[in-house]
């Protein structure tokens, strides 16, 4: 199997599904924060998380670090969906509006550019009313020759 081709008979979506299952199975951070994988496809993921009491800060709003964690998790799944082991090389986030206790947050991440070992991905985090509470941009770096899961 070459680094750019999935095993015989597997579509890119099959690969993304296998990566999503494999990553989530050992993603104890996501599991402990109630982050769930709602969708995955090549260069895309959607994750959800409900803001719990232990995720609210001293201003009685969702802690920015928790919104960041959700966005970063969506980023991780999107940039690994093609089964090339990929890590964050850098990222930033803005908070246009606060998250609140009980909000159901959804993070959708999409590839903006993938070239060689470097990529750029944008994640938009919204609440259940569609209000944007986070705008995240991540730069990724592929680890040469490494896979996320064994799909062959």
mmCIF file of C-alpha atoms in Angstrom:
data_model
loop_
_atom_site.group_PDB
_atom_site.id
_atom_site.type_symbol
_atom_site.label_atom_id
_atom_site.label_comp_id
_atom_site.label_asym_id
_atom_site.label_seq_id
_atom_site.Cartn_x
_atom_site.Cartn_y
_atom_site.Cartn_z
ATOM 1 C CA UNK A 1 0.000 0.000 0.000
ATOM 2 C CA UNK A 2 1.384 3.420 -0.913
ATOM 3 C CA UNK A 3 1.096 6.390 1.385
ATOM 4 C CA UNK A 4 -1.579 8.103 -0.743
ATOM 5 C CA UNK A 5 -3.873 5.210 -1.640
ATOM 6 C CA UNK A 6 -6.347 3.389 0.615
ATOM 7 C CA UNK A 7 -6.385 -0.413 0.711
ATOM 8 C CA UNK A 8 -8.012 -2.104 -2.256
ATOM 9 C CA UNK A 9 -11.790 -1.798 -2.160
ATOM 10 C CA UNK A 10 -11.863 1.000 0.423
ATOM 11 C CA UNK A 11 -13.263 4.367 -0.538
ATOM 12 C CA UNK A 12 -11.949 7.593 1.002
ATOM 13 C CA UNK A 13 -15.163 7.676 3.084
ATOM 14 C CA UNK A 14 -14.543 4.106 4.308
ATOM 15 C CA UNK A 15 -11.074 5.211 5.388
ATOM 16 C CA UNK A 16 -12.435 8.310 7.162
ATOM 17 C CA UNK A 17 -15.023 6.191 8.999
ATOM 18 C CA UNK A 18 -12.334 3.738 10.136
ATOM 19 C CA UNK A 19 -10.088 6.588 11.279
ATOM 20 C CA UNK A 20 -12.950 8.212 13.191
ATOM 21 C CA UNK A 21 -13.792 4.986 15.018
ATOM 22 C CA UNK A 22 -10.148 4.199 15.736
ATOM 23 C CA UNK A 23 -9.271 7.663 16.984
ATOM 24 C CA UNK A 24 -12.370 8.010 19.168
ATOM 25 C CA UNK A 25 -11.787 4.615 20.756
ATOM 26 C CA UNK A 26 -8.547 5.918 22.283
ATOM 27 C CA UNK A 27 -9.415 9.633 22.561
ATOM 28 C CA UNK A 28 -9.844 9.785 26.310
ATOM 29 C CA UNK A 29 -9.788 13.594 26.328
ATOM 30 C CA UNK A 30 -12.806 13.826 24.017
ATOM 31 C CA UNK A 31 -14.628 11.101 25.898
ATOM 32 C CA UNK A 32 -14.048 12.710 29.303
ATOM 33 C CA UNK A 33 -15.422 16.041 28.076
ATOM 34 C CA UNK A 34 -18.489 14.492 26.470
ATOM 35 C CA UNK A 35 -17.264 15.391 22.973
ATOM 36 C CA UNK A 36 -18.927 13.169 20.397
ATOM 37 C CA UNK A 37 -18.037 12.518 16.780
ATOM 38 C CA UNK A 38 -21.163 13.339 14.758
ATOM 39 C CA UNK A 39 -19.677 13.115 11.246
ATOM 40 C CA UNK A 40 -16.383 12.558 9.479
ATOM 41 C CA UNK A 41 -15.346 12.646 5.836
ATOM 42 C CA UNK A 42 -12.120 13.344 3.997
ATOM 43 C CA UNK A 43 -10.985 16.795 5.179
ATOM 44 C CA UNK A 44 -14.060 17.290 7.372
ATOM 45 C CA UNK A 45 -15.440 16.514 10.816
ATOM 46 C CA UNK A 46 -18.346 17.548 13.017
ATOM 47 C CA UNK A 47 -18.083 17.183 16.803
ATOM 48 C CA UNK A 48 -20.593 18.090 19.523
ATOM 49 C CA UNK A 49 -20.311 18.875 23.224
ATOM 50 C CA UNK A 50 -22.770 20.103 25.849
ATOM 51 C CA UNK A 51 -21.446 22.841 28.157
ATOM 52 C CA UNK A 52 -21.545 21.381 31.666
ATOM 53 C CA UNK A 53 -21.247 23.140 35.018
ATOM 54 C CA UNK A 54 -17.572 22.137 35.270
ATOM 55 C CA UNK A 55 -16.967 23.929 31.933
ATOM 56 C CA UNK A 56 -18.248 27.336 33.092
ATOM 57 C CA UNK A 57 -15.774 29.948 34.319
ATOM 58 C CA UNK A 58 -15.963 32.651 37.023
ATOM 59 C CA UNK A 59 -17.941 34.935 34.682
ATOM 60 C CA UNK A 60 -20.658 32.264 34.468
ATOM 61 C CA UNK A 61 -19.941 31.667 30.768
ATOM 62 C CA UNK A 62 -18.383 28.745 28.957
ATOM 63 C CA UNK A 63 -14.629 28.622 29.532
ATOM 64 C CA UNK A 64 -12.806 29.552 26.330
ATOM 65 C CA UNK A 65 -10.464 26.636 26.847
ATOM 66 C CA UNK A 66 -13.384 24.247 26.564
ATOM 67 C CA UNK A 67 -14.559 25.816 23.304
ATOM 68 C CA UNK A 68 -10.959 25.583 22.112
ATOM 69 C CA UNK A 69 -10.789 21.907 23.110
ATOM 70 C CA UNK A 70 -13.908 21.133 21.088
ATOM 71 C CA UNK A 71 -12.601 23.047 18.044
ATOM 72 C CA UNK A 72 -9.156 21.469 18.332
ATOM 73 C CA UNK A 73 -10.703 18.005 18.534
ATOM 74 C CA UNK A 74 -12.723 18.617 15.365
ATOM 75 C CA UNK A 75 -9.504 19.833 13.722
ATOM 76 C CA UNK A 76 -7.686 16.650 14.741
ATOM 77 C CA UNK A 77 -10.333 14.375 13.238
ATOM 78 C CA UNK A 78 -10.612 16.364 9.995
ATOM 79 C CA UNK A 79 -6.882 16.448 9.330
ATOM 80 C CA UNK A 80 -6.405 12.763 10.156
ATOM 81 C CA UNK A 81 -9.439 11.499 8.216
ATOM 82 C CA UNK A 82 -7.334 10.319 5.278
ATOM 83 C CA UNK A 83 -5.264 8.131 7.642
ATOM 84 C CA UNK A 84 -2.061 10.160 7.476
ATOM 85 C CA UNK A 85 -0.979 10.704 11.095
ATOM 86 C CA UNK A 86 -1.216 14.482 11.500
ATOM 87 C CA UNK A 87 -0.617 16.830 14.434
ATOM 88 C CA UNK A 88 -1.206 20.513 15.103
ATOM 89 C CA UNK A 89 1.653 22.821 14.161
ATOM 90 C CA UNK A 90 -0.181 25.925 15.365
ATOM 91 C CA UNK A 91 -3.651 27.293 15.912
ATOM 92 C CA UNK A 92 -5.636 30.334 16.985
ATOM 93 C CA UNK A 93 -9.188 31.027 18.093
ATOM 94 C CA UNK A 94 -11.546 33.982 18.430
ATOM 95 C CA UNK A 95 -14.690 34.049 20.581
ATOM 96 C CA UNK A 96 -17.379 36.200 18.866
ATOM 97 C CA UNK A 97 -19.990 35.296 21.520
ATOM 98 C CA UNK A 98 -19.959 33.388 24.801
ATOM 99 C CA UNK A 99 -21.072 29.815 25.265
ATOM 100 C CA UNK A 100 -23.462 29.257 28.159
ATOM 101 C CA UNK A 101 -24.215 26.489 30.625
ATOM 102 C CA UNK A 102 -26.365 23.877 28.881
ATOM 103 C CA UNK A 103 -25.486 24.979 25.341
ATOM 104 C CA UNK A 104 -25.053 22.223 22.796
ATOM 105 C CA UNK A 105 -21.960 23.248 20.853
ATOM 106 C CA UNK A 106 -21.196 21.960 17.378
ATOM 107 C CA UNK A 107 -17.753 22.294 15.808
ATOM 108 C CA UNK A 108 -17.460 21.828 12.060
ATOM 109 C CA UNK A 109 -13.963 21.669 10.634
ATOM 110 C CA UNK A 110 -13.055 21.822 6.946
ATOM 111 C CA UNK A 111 -9.774 21.664 5.099
ATOM 112 C CA UNK A 112 -8.840 24.980 3.489
ATOM 113 C CA UNK A 113 -5.550 23.808 2.006
ATOM 114 C CA UNK A 114 -3.579 20.561 2.123
ATOM 115 C CA UNK A 115 -0.232 20.420 0.340
ATOM 116 C CA UNK A 116 2.499 17.937 1.046
ATOM 117 C CA UNK A 117 2.929 17.626 4.782
ATOM 118 C CA UNK A 118 1.285 20.983 5.688
ATOM 119 C CA UNK A 119 -2.365 21.902 5.881
ATOM 120 C CA UNK A 120 -4.715 24.668 6.996
ATOM 121 C CA UNK A 121 -8.130 23.914 8.500
ATOM 122 C CA UNK A 122 -10.954 26.177 9.687
ATOM 123 C CA UNK A 123 -13.357 25.232 12.454
ATOM 124 C CA UNK A 124 -16.575 27.107 13.259
ATOM 125 C CA UNK A 125 -18.178 26.436 16.644
ATOM 126 C CA UNK A 126 -21.866 27.276 17.028
ATOM 127 C CA UNK A 127 -24.456 26.838 19.746
ATOM 128 C CA UNK A 128 -27.851 25.194 19.291
ATOM 129 C CA UNK A 129 -29.256 28.495 17.952
ATOM 130 C CA UNK A 130 -26.572 28.813 15.283
ATOM 131 C CA UNK A 131 -24.732 31.608 17.129
ATOM 132 C CA UNK A 132 -20.995 31.448 16.431
ATOM 133 C CA UNK A 133 -19.069 31.091 19.696
ATOM 134 C CA UNK A 134 -15.687 30.140 18.243
ATOM 135 C CA UNK A 135 -13.672 30.681 15.065
ATOM 136 C CA UNK A 136 -10.588 28.467 15.005
ATOM 137 C CA UNK A 137 -7.824 28.115 12.415
ATOM 138 C CA UNK A 138 -5.341 25.279 12.674
ATOM 139 C CA UNK A 139 -2.134 24.544 10.827
ATOM 140 C CA UNK A 140 -1.341 20.847 10.538
ATOM 141 C CA UNK A 141 1.812 18.825 10.001
ATOM 142 C CA UNK A 142 1.764 15.259 8.714
ATOM 143 C CA UNK A 143 4.124 12.791 10.349
ATOM 144 C CA UNK A 144 6.058 11.161 7.544
ATOM 145 C CA UNK A 145 5.091 7.567 6.874
ATOM 146 C CA UNK A 146 2.807 7.136 9.904
ATOM 147 C CA UNK A 147 -0.805 5.938 9.853
ATOM 148 C CA UNK A 148 -3.575 6.638 12.335
ATOM 149 C CA UNK A 149 -5.200 3.188 12.196
ATOM 150 C CA UNK A 150 -4.546 -0.093 10.446
ATOM 151 C CA UNK A 151 -7.271 -0.302 7.820
ATOM 152 C CA UNK A 152 -5.646 -2.855 5.548
#
